[in-house]
Short mmCIF file of C-alpha atoms and ligand atoms in Angstrom, two decimals:
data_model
loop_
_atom_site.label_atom_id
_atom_site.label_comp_id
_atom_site.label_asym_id
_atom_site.label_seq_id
_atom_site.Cartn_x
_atom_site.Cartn_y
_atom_site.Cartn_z
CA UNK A 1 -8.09 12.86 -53.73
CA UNK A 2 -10.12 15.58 -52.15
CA UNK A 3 -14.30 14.24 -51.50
CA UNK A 4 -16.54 17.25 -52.35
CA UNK A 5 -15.62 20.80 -49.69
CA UNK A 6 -18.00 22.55 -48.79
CA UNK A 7 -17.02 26.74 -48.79
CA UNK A 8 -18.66 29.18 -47.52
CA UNK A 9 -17.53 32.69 -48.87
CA UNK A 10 -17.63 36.40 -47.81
CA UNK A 11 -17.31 38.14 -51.01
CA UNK A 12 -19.38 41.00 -52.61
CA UNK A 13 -18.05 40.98 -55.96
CA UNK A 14 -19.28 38.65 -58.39
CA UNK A 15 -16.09 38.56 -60.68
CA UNK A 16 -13.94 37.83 -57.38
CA UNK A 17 -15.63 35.18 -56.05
CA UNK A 18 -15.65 33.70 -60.22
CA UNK A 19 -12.12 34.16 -59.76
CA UNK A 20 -11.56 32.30 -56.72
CA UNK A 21 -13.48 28.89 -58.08
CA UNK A 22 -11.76 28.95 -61.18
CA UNK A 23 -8.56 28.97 -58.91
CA UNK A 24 -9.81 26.01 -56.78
CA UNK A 25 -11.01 23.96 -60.27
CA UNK A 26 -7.67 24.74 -61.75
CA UNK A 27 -5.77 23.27 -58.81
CA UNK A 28 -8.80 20.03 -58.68
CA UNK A 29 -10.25 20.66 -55.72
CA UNK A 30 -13.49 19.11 -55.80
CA UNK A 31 -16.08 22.17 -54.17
CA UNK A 32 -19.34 23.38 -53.67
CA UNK A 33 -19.08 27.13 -52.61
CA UNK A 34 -21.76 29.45 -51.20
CA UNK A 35 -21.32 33.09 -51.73
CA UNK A 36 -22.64 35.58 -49.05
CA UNK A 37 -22.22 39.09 -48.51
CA UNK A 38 -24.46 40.50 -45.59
CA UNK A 39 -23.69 39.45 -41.98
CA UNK A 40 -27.37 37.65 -42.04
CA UNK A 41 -26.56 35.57 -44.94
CA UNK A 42 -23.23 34.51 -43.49
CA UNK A 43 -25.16 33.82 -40.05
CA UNK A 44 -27.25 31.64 -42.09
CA UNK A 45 -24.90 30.08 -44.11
CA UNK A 46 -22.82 28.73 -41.28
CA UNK A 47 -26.09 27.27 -39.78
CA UNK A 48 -27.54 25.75 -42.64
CA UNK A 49 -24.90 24.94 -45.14
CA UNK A 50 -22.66 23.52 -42.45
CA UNK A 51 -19.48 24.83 -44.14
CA UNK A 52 -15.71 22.58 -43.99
CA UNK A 53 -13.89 26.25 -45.02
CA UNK A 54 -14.81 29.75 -44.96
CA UNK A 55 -13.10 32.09 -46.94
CA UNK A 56 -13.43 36.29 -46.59
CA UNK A 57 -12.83 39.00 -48.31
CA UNK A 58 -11.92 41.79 -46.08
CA UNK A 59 -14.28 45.21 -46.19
CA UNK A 60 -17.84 44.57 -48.11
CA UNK A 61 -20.00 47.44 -47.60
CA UNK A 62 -21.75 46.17 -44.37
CA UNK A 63 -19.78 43.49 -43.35
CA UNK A 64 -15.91 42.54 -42.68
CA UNK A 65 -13.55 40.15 -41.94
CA UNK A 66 -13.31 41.03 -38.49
CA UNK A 67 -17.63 40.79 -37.81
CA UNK A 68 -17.07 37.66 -39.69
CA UNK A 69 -14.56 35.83 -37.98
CA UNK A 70 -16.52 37.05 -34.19
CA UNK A 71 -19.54 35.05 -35.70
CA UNK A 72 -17.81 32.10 -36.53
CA UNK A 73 -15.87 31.90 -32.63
CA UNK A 74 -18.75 32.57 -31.39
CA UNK A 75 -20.38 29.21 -33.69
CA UNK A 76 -17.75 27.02 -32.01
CA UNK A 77 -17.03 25.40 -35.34
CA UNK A 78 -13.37 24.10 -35.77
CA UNK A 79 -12.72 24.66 -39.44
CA UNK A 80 -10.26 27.02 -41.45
CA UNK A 81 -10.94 30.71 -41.79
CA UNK A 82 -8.90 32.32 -44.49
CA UNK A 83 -8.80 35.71 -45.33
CA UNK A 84 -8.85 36.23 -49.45
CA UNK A 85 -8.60 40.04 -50.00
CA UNK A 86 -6.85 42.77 -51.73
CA UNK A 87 -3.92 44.59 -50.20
CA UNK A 88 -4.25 44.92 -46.71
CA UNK A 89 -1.69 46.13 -44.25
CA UNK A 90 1.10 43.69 -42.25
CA UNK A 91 -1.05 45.14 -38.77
CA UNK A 92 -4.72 44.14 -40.28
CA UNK A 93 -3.24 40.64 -41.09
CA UNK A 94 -1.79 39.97 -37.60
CA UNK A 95 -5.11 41.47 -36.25
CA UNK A 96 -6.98 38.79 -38.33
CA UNK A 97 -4.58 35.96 -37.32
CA UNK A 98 -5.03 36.74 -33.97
CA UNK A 99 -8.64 36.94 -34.10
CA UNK A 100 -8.53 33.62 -35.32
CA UNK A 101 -8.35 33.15 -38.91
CA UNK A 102 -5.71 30.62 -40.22
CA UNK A 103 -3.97 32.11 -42.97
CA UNK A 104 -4.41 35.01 -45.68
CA UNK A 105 -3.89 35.46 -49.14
CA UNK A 106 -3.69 38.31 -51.56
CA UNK A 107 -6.05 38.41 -54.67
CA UNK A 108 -3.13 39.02 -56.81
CA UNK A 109 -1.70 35.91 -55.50
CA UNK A 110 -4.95 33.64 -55.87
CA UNK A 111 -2.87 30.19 -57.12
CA UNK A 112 -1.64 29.93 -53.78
CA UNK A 113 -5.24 29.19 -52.56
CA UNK A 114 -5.85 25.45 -53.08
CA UNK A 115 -2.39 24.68 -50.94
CA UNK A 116 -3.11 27.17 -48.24
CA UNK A 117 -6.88 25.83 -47.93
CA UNK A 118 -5.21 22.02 -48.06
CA UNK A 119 -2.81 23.07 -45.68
CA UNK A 120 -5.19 24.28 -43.42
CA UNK A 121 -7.47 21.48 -43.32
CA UNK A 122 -4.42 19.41 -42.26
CA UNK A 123 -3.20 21.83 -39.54
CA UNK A 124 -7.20 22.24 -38.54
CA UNK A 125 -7.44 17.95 -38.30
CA UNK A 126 -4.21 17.84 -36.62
CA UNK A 127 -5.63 20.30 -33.83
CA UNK A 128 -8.89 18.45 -33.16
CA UNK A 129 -6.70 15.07 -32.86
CA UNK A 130 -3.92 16.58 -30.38
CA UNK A 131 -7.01 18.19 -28.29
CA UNK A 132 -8.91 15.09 -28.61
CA UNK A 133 -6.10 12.91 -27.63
CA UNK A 134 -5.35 15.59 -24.35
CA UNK A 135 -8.88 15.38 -23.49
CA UNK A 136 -8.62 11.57 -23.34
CA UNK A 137 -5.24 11.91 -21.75
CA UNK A 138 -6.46 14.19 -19.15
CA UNK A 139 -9.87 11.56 -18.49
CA UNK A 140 -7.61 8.33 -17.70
CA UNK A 141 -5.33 10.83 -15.50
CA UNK A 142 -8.61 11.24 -13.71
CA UNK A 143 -9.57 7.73 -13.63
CA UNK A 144 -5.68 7.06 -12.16
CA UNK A 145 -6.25 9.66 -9.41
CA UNK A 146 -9.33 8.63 -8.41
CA UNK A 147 -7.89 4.96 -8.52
CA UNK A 148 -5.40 6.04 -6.38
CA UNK A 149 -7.34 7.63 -3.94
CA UNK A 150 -9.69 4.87 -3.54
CA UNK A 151 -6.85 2.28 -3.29
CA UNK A 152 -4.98 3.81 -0.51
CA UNK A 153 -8.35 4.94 1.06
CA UNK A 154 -9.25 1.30 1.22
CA UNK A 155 -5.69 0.06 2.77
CA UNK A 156 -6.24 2.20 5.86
CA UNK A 157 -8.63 0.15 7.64
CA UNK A 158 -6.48 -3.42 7.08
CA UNK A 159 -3.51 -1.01 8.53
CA UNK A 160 -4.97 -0.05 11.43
CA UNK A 161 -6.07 -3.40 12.35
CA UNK A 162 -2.52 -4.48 12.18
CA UNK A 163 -0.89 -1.48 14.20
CA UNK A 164 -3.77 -3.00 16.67
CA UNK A 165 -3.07 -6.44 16.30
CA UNK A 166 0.84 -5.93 16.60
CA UNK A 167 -0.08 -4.09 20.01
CA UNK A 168 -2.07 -7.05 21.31
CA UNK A 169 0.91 -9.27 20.49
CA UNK A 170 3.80 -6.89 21.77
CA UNK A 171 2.00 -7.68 25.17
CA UNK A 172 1.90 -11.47 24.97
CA UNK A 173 4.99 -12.42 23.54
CA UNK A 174 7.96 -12.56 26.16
CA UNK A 175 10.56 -14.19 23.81
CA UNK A 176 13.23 -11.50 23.26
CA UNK A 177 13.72 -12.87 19.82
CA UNK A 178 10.53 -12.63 18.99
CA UNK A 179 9.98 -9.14 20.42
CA UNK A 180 12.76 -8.13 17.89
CA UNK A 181 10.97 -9.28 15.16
CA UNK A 182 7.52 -7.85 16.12
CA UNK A 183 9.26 -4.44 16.87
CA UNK A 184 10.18 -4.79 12.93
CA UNK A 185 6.69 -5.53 11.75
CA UNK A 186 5.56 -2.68 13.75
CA UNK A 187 8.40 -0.27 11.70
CA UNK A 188 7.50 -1.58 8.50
CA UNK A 189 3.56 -1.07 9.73
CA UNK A 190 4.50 2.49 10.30
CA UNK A 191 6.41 3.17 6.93
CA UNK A 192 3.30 2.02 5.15
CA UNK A 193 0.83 3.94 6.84
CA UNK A 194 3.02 7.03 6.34
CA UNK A 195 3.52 5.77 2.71
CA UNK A 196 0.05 5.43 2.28
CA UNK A 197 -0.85 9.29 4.16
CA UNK A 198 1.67 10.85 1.92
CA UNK A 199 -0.86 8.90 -1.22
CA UNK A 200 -4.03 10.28 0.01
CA UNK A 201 -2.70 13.81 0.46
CA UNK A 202 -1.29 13.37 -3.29
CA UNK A 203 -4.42 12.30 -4.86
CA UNK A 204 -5.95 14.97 -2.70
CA UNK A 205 -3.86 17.72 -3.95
CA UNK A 206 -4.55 16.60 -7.48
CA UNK A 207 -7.96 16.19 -7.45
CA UNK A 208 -8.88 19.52 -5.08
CA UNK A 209 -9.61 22.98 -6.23
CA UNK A 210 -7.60 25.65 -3.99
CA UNK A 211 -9.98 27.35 -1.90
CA UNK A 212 -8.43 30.86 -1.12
CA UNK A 213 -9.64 32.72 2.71
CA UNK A 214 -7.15 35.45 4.21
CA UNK A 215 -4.44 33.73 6.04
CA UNK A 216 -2.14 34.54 9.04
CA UNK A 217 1.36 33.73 7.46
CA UNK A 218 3.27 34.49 10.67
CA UNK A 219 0.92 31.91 12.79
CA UNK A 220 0.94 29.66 10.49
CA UNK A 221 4.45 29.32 10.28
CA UNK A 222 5.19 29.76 14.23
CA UNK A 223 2.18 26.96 14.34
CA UNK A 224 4.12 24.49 12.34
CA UNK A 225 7.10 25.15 13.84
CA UNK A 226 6.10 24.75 17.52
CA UNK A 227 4.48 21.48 16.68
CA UNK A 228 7.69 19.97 14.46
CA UNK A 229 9.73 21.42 17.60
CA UNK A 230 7.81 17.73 19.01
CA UNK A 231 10.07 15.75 17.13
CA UNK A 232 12.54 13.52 18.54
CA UNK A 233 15.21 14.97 15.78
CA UNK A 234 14.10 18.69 16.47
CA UNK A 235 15.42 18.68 20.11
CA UNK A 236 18.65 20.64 19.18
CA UNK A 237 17.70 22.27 16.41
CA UNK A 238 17.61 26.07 16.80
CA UNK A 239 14.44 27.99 14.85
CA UNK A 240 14.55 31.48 13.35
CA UNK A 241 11.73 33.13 11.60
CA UNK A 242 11.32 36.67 9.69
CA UNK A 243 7.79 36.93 8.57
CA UNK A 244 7.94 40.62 6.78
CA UNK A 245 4.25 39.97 4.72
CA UNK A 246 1.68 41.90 5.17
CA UNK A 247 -1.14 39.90 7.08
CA UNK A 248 -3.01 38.25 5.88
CA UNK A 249 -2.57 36.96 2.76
CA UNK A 250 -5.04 35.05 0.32
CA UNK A 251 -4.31 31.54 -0.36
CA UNK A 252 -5.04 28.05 0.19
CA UNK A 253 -4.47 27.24 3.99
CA UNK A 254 -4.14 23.51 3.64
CA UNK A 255 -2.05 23.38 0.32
CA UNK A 256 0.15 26.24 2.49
CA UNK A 257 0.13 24.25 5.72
CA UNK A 258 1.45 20.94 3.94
CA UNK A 259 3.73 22.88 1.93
CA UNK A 260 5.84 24.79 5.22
CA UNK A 261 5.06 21.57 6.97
CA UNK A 262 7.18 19.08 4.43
CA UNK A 263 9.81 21.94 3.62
CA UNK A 264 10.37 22.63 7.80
CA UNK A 265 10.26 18.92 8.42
CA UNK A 266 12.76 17.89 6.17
CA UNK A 267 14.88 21.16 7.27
CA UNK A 268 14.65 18.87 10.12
CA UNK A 269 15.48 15.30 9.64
CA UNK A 270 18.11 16.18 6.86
CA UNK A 271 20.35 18.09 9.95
CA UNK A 272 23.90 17.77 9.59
CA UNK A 273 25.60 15.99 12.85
CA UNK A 274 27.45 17.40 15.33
CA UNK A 275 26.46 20.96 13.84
CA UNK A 276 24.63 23.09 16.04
CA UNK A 277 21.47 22.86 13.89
CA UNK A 278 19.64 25.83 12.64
CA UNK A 279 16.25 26.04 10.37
CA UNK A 280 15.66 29.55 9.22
CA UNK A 281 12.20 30.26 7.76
CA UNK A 282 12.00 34.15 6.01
CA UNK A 283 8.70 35.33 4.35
CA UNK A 284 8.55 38.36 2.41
CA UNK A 285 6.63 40.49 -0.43
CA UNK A 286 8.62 41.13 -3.71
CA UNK A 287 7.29 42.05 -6.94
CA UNK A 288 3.76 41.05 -6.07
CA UNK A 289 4.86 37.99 -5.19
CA UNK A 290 4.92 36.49 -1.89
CA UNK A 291 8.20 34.35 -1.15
CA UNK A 292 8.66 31.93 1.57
CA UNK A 293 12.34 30.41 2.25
CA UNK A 294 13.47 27.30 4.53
CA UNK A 295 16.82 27.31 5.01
CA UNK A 296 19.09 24.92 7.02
CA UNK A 297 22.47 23.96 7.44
CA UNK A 298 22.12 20.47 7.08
CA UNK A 299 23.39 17.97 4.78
CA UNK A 300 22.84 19.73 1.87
CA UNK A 301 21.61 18.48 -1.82
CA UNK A 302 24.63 17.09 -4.05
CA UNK A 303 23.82 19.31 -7.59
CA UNK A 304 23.60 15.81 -9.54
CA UNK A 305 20.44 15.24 -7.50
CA UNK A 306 19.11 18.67 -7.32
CA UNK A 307 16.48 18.14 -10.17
CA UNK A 308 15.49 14.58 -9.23
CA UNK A 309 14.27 15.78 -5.45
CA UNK A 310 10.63 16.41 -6.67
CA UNK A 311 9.91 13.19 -8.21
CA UNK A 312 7.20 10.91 -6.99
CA UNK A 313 8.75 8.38 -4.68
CA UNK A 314 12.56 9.71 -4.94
CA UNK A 315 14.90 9.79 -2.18
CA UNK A 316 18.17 10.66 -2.41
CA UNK A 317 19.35 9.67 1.10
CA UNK A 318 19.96 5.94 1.95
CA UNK A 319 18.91 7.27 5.33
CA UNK A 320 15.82 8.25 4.38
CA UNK A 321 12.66 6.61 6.23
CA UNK A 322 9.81 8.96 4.51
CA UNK A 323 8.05 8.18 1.41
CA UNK A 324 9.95 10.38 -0.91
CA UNK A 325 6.81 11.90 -1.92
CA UNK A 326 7.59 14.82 0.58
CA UNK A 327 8.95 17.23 -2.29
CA UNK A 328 6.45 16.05 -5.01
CA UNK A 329 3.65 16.87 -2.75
CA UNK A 330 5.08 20.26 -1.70
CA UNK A 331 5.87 20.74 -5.96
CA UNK A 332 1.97 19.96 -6.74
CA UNK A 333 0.90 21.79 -3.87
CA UNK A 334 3.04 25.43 -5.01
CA UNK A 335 1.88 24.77 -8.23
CA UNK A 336 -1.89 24.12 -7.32
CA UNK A 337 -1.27 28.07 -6.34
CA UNK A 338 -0.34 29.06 -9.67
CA UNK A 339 3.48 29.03 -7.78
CA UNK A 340 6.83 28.03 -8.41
CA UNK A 341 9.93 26.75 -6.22
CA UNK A 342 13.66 26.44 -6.23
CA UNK A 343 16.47 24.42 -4.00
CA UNK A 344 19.92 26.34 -3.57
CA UNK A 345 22.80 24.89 -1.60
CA UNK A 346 23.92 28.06 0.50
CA UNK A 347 26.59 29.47 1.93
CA UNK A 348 26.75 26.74 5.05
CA UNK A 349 26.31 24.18 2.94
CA UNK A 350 23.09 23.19 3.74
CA UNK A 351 19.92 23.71 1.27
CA UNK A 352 17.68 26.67 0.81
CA UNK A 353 14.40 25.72 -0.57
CA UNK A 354 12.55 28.95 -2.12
CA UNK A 355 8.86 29.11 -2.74
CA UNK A 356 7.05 31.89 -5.24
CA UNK A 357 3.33 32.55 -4.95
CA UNK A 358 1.25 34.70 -6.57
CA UNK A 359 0.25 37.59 -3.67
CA UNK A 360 -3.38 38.05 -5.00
CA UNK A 361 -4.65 34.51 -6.17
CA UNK A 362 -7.58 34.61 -8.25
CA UNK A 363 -9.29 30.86 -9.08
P1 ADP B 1 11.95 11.76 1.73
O1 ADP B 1 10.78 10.97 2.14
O2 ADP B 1 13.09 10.91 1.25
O3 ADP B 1 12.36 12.81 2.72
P2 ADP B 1 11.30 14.02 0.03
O4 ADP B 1 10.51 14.03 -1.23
O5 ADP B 1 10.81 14.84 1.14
O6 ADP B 1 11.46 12.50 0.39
O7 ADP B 1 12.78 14.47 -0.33
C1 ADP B 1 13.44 13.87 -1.42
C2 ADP B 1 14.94 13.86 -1.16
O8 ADP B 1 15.43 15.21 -1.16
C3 ADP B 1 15.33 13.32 0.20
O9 ADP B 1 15.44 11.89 0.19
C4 ADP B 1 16.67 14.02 0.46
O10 ADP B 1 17.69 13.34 -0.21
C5 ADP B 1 16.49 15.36 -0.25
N1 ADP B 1 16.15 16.47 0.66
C6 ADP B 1 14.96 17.03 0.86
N2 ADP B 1 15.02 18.07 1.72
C7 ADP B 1 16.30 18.18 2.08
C8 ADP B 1 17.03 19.08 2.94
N3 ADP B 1 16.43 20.07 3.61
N4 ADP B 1 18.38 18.89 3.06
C9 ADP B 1 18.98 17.89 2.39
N5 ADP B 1 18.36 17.02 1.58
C10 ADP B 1 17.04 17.16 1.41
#
């Protein structure tokens, strides 16, 4: 049973709008309807009669559909707008749909009011409950993050103590066995606190807001390189850049920085052995986009894992000691920048991670 609607309608012709109610008694549809038919009244109306439906004829003499439906986005009010008017063409109906109304329908065609006004109530409620239910969604995502962030922020101090006391210990104890054992506290230390560097930087990602300066590409990239070259696993491995972008560019330099660092570092550790190791990083402008491209020719990524690599917390080496949030950070980082990113095996068999930003980022 429909309670009491209240409609507000746009309609300069007396025998029209007559027409209309007896349509919505007909069909039972319990109403109280205000007629307007100056831009002042309709102003008014929406104001003071607090309206569930408007309904609009198309041209009056100093007012149409299209005024009308700029007042009512500009109101904020979530409720149905449908056009009631005589022919109009195909182009004037999309117009008004995109503008915003919800539906139209043809005064020679007035019985199929009641269902499209019922119909668009649903739709309308349906709306208000999805948005309502993302806004909530989108609140406790918050409340996660900055759960996260807190937690982990809070487990650094009682892991630093450790990595201290372990150090205090390593020079006491002189039993070999012993030693042993300490030396695999101190790993495990070590894989938390990475664990737990890799969280911060996620929740800091998530909860950040890019802010976008002019950017050396080519140092960056030589920068990261020349302090991954550091690494015990790097000592072989041969570097090659070609940096053809035209300096500098705008973006993010930390969400960029953590981005070249996973993708080089990984480029890295995932080497192939006994291969003369190569890591090939290419930058270059295409389409107004910039693209940035690690390649190696390391292990390579089996195609059965190829869509699992960004996950949170997936690895898909037994060998690997990281955090498996590498990837997922780089993913949420590129797409912080409004960017995008691909893995291809190529033609060495090792894995060619591409990265797509936008070349002008606007926030
Ligand atoms: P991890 O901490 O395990 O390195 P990542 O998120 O950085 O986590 O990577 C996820 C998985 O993707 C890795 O465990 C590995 O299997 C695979 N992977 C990432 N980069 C490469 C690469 N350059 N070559 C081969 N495999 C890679």
């Amino acid at each position: 049973m429909d309670t009491t609607l209240k409609i507000l309608h746009i309609e300069d012709s007396s025998a029209d709008a007559e027409l209309v109610a007896y349509q919505l008694r007909q069909a039972k549809l319990s109403c109280t309807i205000q007629v307007v038919d100056t831009e002042d009244e309709f102003s008014r109306g929406l104001q003071e009669f607090a309206p569930e439906v408007i309904l609009s004829d198309h041209s009056l003499p100093r007012f149409d559909s299209l005024a009308a439906l700029d007042l009512f986005r500009k109101s904020g009010m979530r409720i149905p707008f449908i056009l009631v008017t005589g022919a109009v063409s195909e182009e004037f109906a999309v117009k008004c749909l995109k503008a915003g109304a919800d539906d139209y329908i043809l005064k020679t065609n007035l019985t199929r009011l009641p269902t499209a006004i019922r119909q668009a109530l649903k739709e309308k409620q349906t709306e208000i409950e999805r948005d309502e239910a993302i806004k909530k969604l989108n609140y406790k995502i918050q409340e996660l993050d900055t759960f996260m962030y807190k937690a982990s922020h809070d487990l650094k101090g009682p892991l630093a103590s450790m990595a201290g006391l372990i150090e205090m210990v390593k020079e006491e104890v002189r039993d070999k066995k012993m030693q042993e054992y300490i030396g695999m506290i101190e790993q495990s230390n070590r894989k938390l606190e990475r664990i737990l560097y890799d969280l911060i930087e996620v929740t800091k990602i998530a909860q950040g807001r890019p802010v976008i300066a002019p950017i050396e590409l080519k140092k960056l990239i030589e920068e990261t390189i020349h302090s991954l070259k550091n690494l015990e696993q790097a000592k072989e491995v041969i570097f090659f850049t070609s940096i053809q972008v035209p300096a500098p560019v705008a973006s993010d330099r930390n969400l960029l920085a953590t981005i070249i660092q996973n993708l080089i570092h990984n480029a890295i550790i995932y080497r192939r052995e006994g291969l003369d190791a190569y890591v090939s990083v290419n930058a270059y402008e295409r389409d107004g986009r910039i693209l940035i491209e690690v390649e190696d020719n390391g292990i390579g990524i089996a195609s059965e894992i190829r869509s699992k690599i960004f996950d949170m917390f997936y690895r898909g080496n037994y060998s690997s000691k990281g955090s498996g949030l590498g990837l997922y950070i780089v993913k949420q980082a590129v797409e912080k920048l409004g960017g995008t990113i691909d893995v291809k095996n190529n033609l060495s068999q090792g894995s060619r991670f591409t990265v797509s930003l936008p070349s002008s980022y606007k926030i």
